[in-house]
mmCIF file of C-alpha atoms and ligand atoms in Angstrom:
data_model
loop_
_atom_site.group_PDB
_atom_site.id
_atom_site.type_symbol
_atom_site.label_atom_id
_atom_site.label_comp_id
_atom_site.label_asym_id
_atom_site.label_seq_id
_atom_site.Cartn_x
_atom_site.Cartn_y
_atom_site.Cartn_z
ATOM 1 C CA MET V 10 123.579 252.276 70.190
ATOM 2 C CA ALA V 11 123.982 252.647 73.928
ATOM 3 C CA ALA V 12 120.546 252.915 75.467
ATOM 4 C CA ASN V 13 120.760 251.254 78.819
ATOM 5 C CA MET V 14 118.106 252.733 81.048
ATOM 6 C CA THR V 15 120.097 251.624 84.108
ATOM 7 C CA ASP V 16 122.707 254.248 83.217
ATOM 8 C CA LEU V 17 120.196 256.962 84.085
ATOM 9 C CA VAL V 18 120.035 258.541 87.526
ATOM 10 C CA PRO V 19 117.139 256.902 89.458
ATOM 11 C CA GLY V 20 114.828 259.948 89.527
ATOM 12 C CA PHE V 21 115.097 260.469 85.793
ATOM 13 C CA ARG V 22 114.879 256.799 84.989
ATOM 14 C CA ARG V 23 111.520 256.558 86.791
ATOM 15 C CA LYS V 24 110.078 259.462 84.818
ATOM 16 C CA ALA V 25 111.600 258.220 81.568
ATOM 17 C CA GLU V 26 109.893 254.857 82.020
ATOM 18 C CA GLN V 27 106.601 256.599 82.829
ATOM 19 C CA LEU V 28 107.008 258.659 79.671
ATOM 20 C CA LEU V 29 107.438 255.620 77.438
ATOM 21 C CA LYS V 30 104.422 254.023 79.106
ATOM 22 C CA ARG V 31 102.266 257.101 78.577
ATOM 23 C CA CYS V 32 103.265 257.229 74.899
ATOM 24 C CA ARG V 33 102.323 253.527 74.531
ATOM 25 C CA GLN V 34 98.955 254.222 76.108
ATOM 26 C CA ARG V 35 98.347 256.743 73.316
ATOM 27 C CA GLY V 36 99.430 254.220 70.660
ATOM 28 C CA ILE V 37 102.890 255.653 70.213
ATOM 29 C CA GLU V 38 105.980 253.492 70.553
ATOM 30 C CA MET V 39 109.085 255.488 71.380
ATOM 31 C CA ARG V 40 112.306 253.485 71.679
ATOM 32 C CA PRO V 41 115.365 254.758 73.534
ATOM 33 C CA TYR V 42 118.542 254.723 71.410
ATOM 34 C CA PHE V 43 120.759 256.902 73.572
ATOM 35 C CA THR V 44 121.029 257.446 77.285
ATOM 36 C CA LEU V 45 124.545 257.860 78.627
ATOM 37 C CA ARG V 46 127.153 259.458 76.381
ATOM 38 C CA THR V 47 130.710 259.663 77.663
ATOM 39 C CA PRO V 48 132.589 262.987 77.562
ATOM 40 C CA PHE V 49 134.850 261.430 74.922
ATOM 41 C CA ALA V 50 131.867 260.659 72.677
ATOM 42 C CA GLN V 51 130.558 264.173 73.332
ATOM 43 C CA ALA V 52 133.971 265.585 72.424
ATOM 44 C CA LYS V 53 133.791 263.813 69.060
ATOM 45 C CA LEU V 54 130.373 265.280 68.335
ATOM 46 C CA TRP V 55 131.459 268.753 69.381
ATOM 47 C CA ARG V 56 134.642 268.654 67.310
ATOM 48 C CA GLN V 57 133.079 267.279 64.117
ATOM 49 C CA SER V 58 131.697 270.576 62.817
ATOM 50 C CA ARG V 59 134.409 272.898 64.150
ATOM 51 C CA SER V 60 137.657 274.342 62.884
ATOM 52 C CA ILE V 61 141.000 273.559 64.489
ATOM 53 C CA GLU V 62 141.158 277.188 65.691
ATOM 54 C CA GLU V 63 137.843 276.890 67.492
ATOM 55 C CA ILE V 64 138.933 273.618 69.024
ATOM 56 C CA ARG V 65 142.277 275.022 70.201
ATOM 57 C CA GLU V 66 140.493 278.019 71.677
ATOM 58 C CA LYS V 67 138.086 275.799 73.582
ATOM 59 C CA VAL V 68 140.892 273.540 74.882
ATOM 60 C CA GLY V 69 142.733 276.632 76.102
ATOM 61 C CA GLU V 70 139.627 277.989 77.745
ATOM 62 C CA LEU V 71 139.046 274.675 79.574
ATOM 63 C CA ARG V 72 142.677 274.463 80.737
ATOM 64 C CA ASP V 73 142.649 278.082 81.922
ATOM 65 C CA GLY V 74 139.444 277.374 83.824
ATOM 66 C CA GLY V 75 141.007 274.402 85.632
ATOM 67 C CA ALA V 76 139.157 271.737 83.599
ATOM 68 C CA ASP V 77 142.152 269.615 82.564
ATOM 69 C CA PHE V 78 140.140 266.427 82.216
ATOM 70 C CA LEU V 79 137.590 268.013 79.845
ATOM 71 C CA ALA V 80 140.443 269.575 77.868
ATOM 72 C CA TYR V 81 142.002 266.138 77.636
ATOM 73 C CA CYS V 82 138.671 264.658 76.395
ATOM 74 C CA LEU V 83 138.549 267.233 73.617
ATOM 75 C CA GLU V 84 142.151 266.812 72.556
ATOM 76 C CA SER V 85 142.487 263.065 72.792
ATOM 77 C CA VAL V 86 139.669 262.121 70.397
ATOM 78 C CA GLY V 87 141.512 263.619 67.436
ATOM 79 C CA PRO V 88 140.122 265.047 64.170
ATOM 80 C CA GLN V 89 136.409 264.487 63.461
ATOM 81 C CA HIS V 90 134.225 265.327 60.499
ATOM 82 C CA GLY V 91 130.483 265.799 60.319
ATOM 83 C CA ASP V 92 127.553 268.087 60.615
ATOM 84 C CA HIS V 93 126.863 270.530 63.410
ATOM 85 C CA VAL V 94 124.878 268.472 65.868
ATOM 86 C CA THR V 95 125.572 269.959 69.273
ATOM 87 C CA ASN V 96 126.430 273.151 71.095
ATOM 88 C CA ALA V 97 127.634 271.234 74.166
ATOM 89 C CA PRO V 98 131.341 270.579 74.729
ATOM 90 C CA PRO V 99 132.226 267.480 76.805
ATOM 91 C CA GLY V 100 130.645 267.529 80.269
ATOM 92 C CA PHE V 101 128.086 270.086 79.188
ATOM 93 C CA SER V 102 125.378 267.761 77.893
ATOM 94 C CA TRP V 103 123.070 266.116 80.381
ATOM 95 C CA HIS V 104 123.811 262.858 78.521
ATOM 96 C CA GLN V 105 127.150 262.806 80.403
ATOM 97 C CA TRP V 106 125.246 263.001 83.636
ATOM 98 C CA GLY V 107 122.738 260.186 83.022
ATOM 99 C CA GLU V 108 120.042 262.847 82.943
ATOM 100 C CA ALA V 109 119.026 262.748 79.307
ATOM 101 C CA MET V 110 117.531 260.225 76.878
ATOM 102 C CA ASP V 111 116.994 260.151 73.108
ATOM 103 C CA CYS V 112 114.200 258.112 71.542
ATOM 104 C CA PHE V 113 113.016 257.429 68.051
ATOM 105 C CA TRP V 114 109.469 256.749 66.933
ATOM 106 C CA PHE V 115 108.929 253.116 65.957
ATOM 107 C CA VAL V 116 106.177 252.605 63.348
ATOM 108 C CA ASP V 117 105.324 249.286 61.643
ATOM 109 C CA GLY V 118 108.682 247.768 62.490
ATOM 110 C CA LYS V 119 110.617 250.785 61.234
ATOM 111 C CA THR V 120 112.248 253.894 62.619
ATOM 112 C CA GLU V 121 110.293 257.025 61.741
ATOM 113 C CA TRP V 122 112.187 260.318 62.002
ATOM 114 C CA SER V 123 109.475 262.650 60.707
ATOM 115 C CA THR V 124 108.350 265.187 63.233
ATOM 116 C CA THR V 125 105.386 266.241 61.064
ATOM 117 C CA LYS V 126 103.932 262.997 59.704
ATOM 118 C CA ARG V 127 100.768 261.990 61.540
ATOM 119 C CA ILE V 128 99.238 258.556 62.054
ATOM 120 C CA ASP V 129 95.704 258.518 63.384
ATOM 121 C CA GLY V 130 96.160 262.247 63.925
ATOM 122 C CA LEU V 131 99.257 261.923 66.057
ATOM 123 C CA ASN V 132 102.979 262.481 65.500
ATOM 124 C CA GLY V 133 105.073 260.403 67.862
ATOM 125 C CA TYR V 134 107.608 263.127 68.632
ATOM 126 C CA ARG V 135 104.872 265.644 69.412
ATOM 127 C CA VAL V 136 103.134 263.247 71.798
ATOM 128 C CA TYR V 137 106.473 262.402 73.400
ATOM 129 C CA ALA V 138 107.389 266.062 73.963
ATOM 130 C CA GLU V 139 103.912 266.839 75.298
ATOM 131 C CA GLU V 140 103.915 263.935 77.758
ATOM 132 C CA ALA V 141 107.488 264.689 78.811
ATOM 133 C CA THR V 142 106.538 268.246 79.645
ATOM 134 C CA ASP V 143 103.504 267.002 81.559
ATOM 135 C CA LEU V 144 105.812 264.818 83.641
ATOM 136 C CA GLY V 145 108.005 267.822 84.447
ATOM 137 C CA LEU V 146 110.769 266.826 82.053
ATOM 138 C CA ASN V 147 112.418 269.179 79.557
ATOM 139 C CA ALA V 148 111.651 268.196 75.935
ATOM 140 C CA GLY V 149 114.179 269.139 73.258
ATOM 141 C CA GLY V 150 111.441 269.344 70.628
ATOM 142 C CA LEU V 151 110.040 272.358 72.406
ATOM 143 C CA TRP V 152 113.308 274.296 72.575
ATOM 144 C CA SER V 153 113.223 277.599 70.743
ATOM 145 C CA SER V 154 116.504 277.071 68.863
ATOM 146 C CA LEU V 155 118.224 273.907 67.548
ATOM 147 C CA LYS V 156 115.229 271.738 68.335
ATOM 148 C CA ASP V 157 116.098 268.198 69.324
ATOM 149 C CA TRP V 158 112.915 266.153 69.033
ATOM 150 C CA PRO V 159 114.306 262.793 70.186
ATOM 151 C CA HIS V 160 115.798 264.391 73.321
ATOM 152 C CA VAL V 161 114.326 264.670 76.818
ATOM 153 C CA GLN V 162 116.197 265.664 79.965
ATOM 154 C CA PHE V 163 115.621 265.664 83.691
ATOM 155 C CA ARG V 164 116.323 269.284 84.520
ATOM 156 C CA SER V 165 115.011 272.477 83.072
ATOM 157 C CA ALA V 166 118.465 274.057 82.981
ATOM 158 C CA SER V 167 119.537 273.820 79.352
ATOM 159 C CA ASN V 168 122.965 272.514 80.319
ATOM 160 C CA PRO V 169 125.053 271.643 83.414
ATOM 161 C CA GLY V 170 126.981 274.910 82.982
ATOM 162 C CA ASN V 171 123.893 276.802 84.136
ATOM 163 C CA ILE V 172 124.041 275.089 87.518
ATOM 164 C CA PHE V 173 127.631 273.975 88.093
ATOM 165 C CA GLY V 174 130.967 275.669 87.785
ATOM 166 C CA LEU V 175 133.556 274.467 85.295
ATOM 167 C CA ARG V 176 135.801 272.917 87.968
ATOM 168 C CA GLU V 177 132.837 271.082 89.460
ATOM 169 C CA ILE V 178 131.856 269.660 86.074
ATOM 170 C CA ASP V 179 135.471 268.668 85.416
ATOM 171 C CA ALA V 180 135.695 266.904 88.775
ATOM 172 C CA LYS V 181 132.404 265.069 88.268
ATOM 173 C CA MET V 182 133.385 263.850 84.783
ATOM 174 C CA LYS V 183 136.838 262.801 85.926
ATOM 175 C CA GLU V 184 135.336 260.858 88.793
ATOM 176 C CA ARG V 185 132.945 258.981 86.529
ATOM 177 C CA PHE V 186 134.914 258.572 83.328
ATOM 178 C CA GLY V 187 138.534 259.266 84.168
ATOM 179 C CA GLY V 188 139.360 255.858 85.581
HETATM 180 ZN ZN1 ZN S 10 119.862 263.919 73.591
#
């Protein structure tokens, strides 16, 4: 589990720390388990639920768009198997930008994943999403489709592709992870 808060961009890190503090003040302990995810790790997650045809198509689309590094990320990780967990190809999750964090609810020394169970009237994930929103963060638990309760991100744009062009994303990822 890679959850180093120092991997986050400073503006987001400050708010993320405030968020955890506000949760604690309401008796909810949320523990970060994911902050930065490399484009290679994202490529594994993206590939794991997709057919080889879909993967080839995406690699071609990235190459055609001038995103050779992202295409390389997707190809180089090899075959993966698992559930559908993300819509974001490499570079397209804010986790690659240090602008997202995932936390679990920690109750009586154990990880609690239930988003409906209440303790003293409160569910940790609901409090977390509510406080995140109040701090101006974007809470995955409040998304209309494919809800992601552990996830909060810095920007309201659902993914970097809404703000940056493909070449820009490719350049940014290559600069940070291509060395
Ligand atoms: Zn996340």
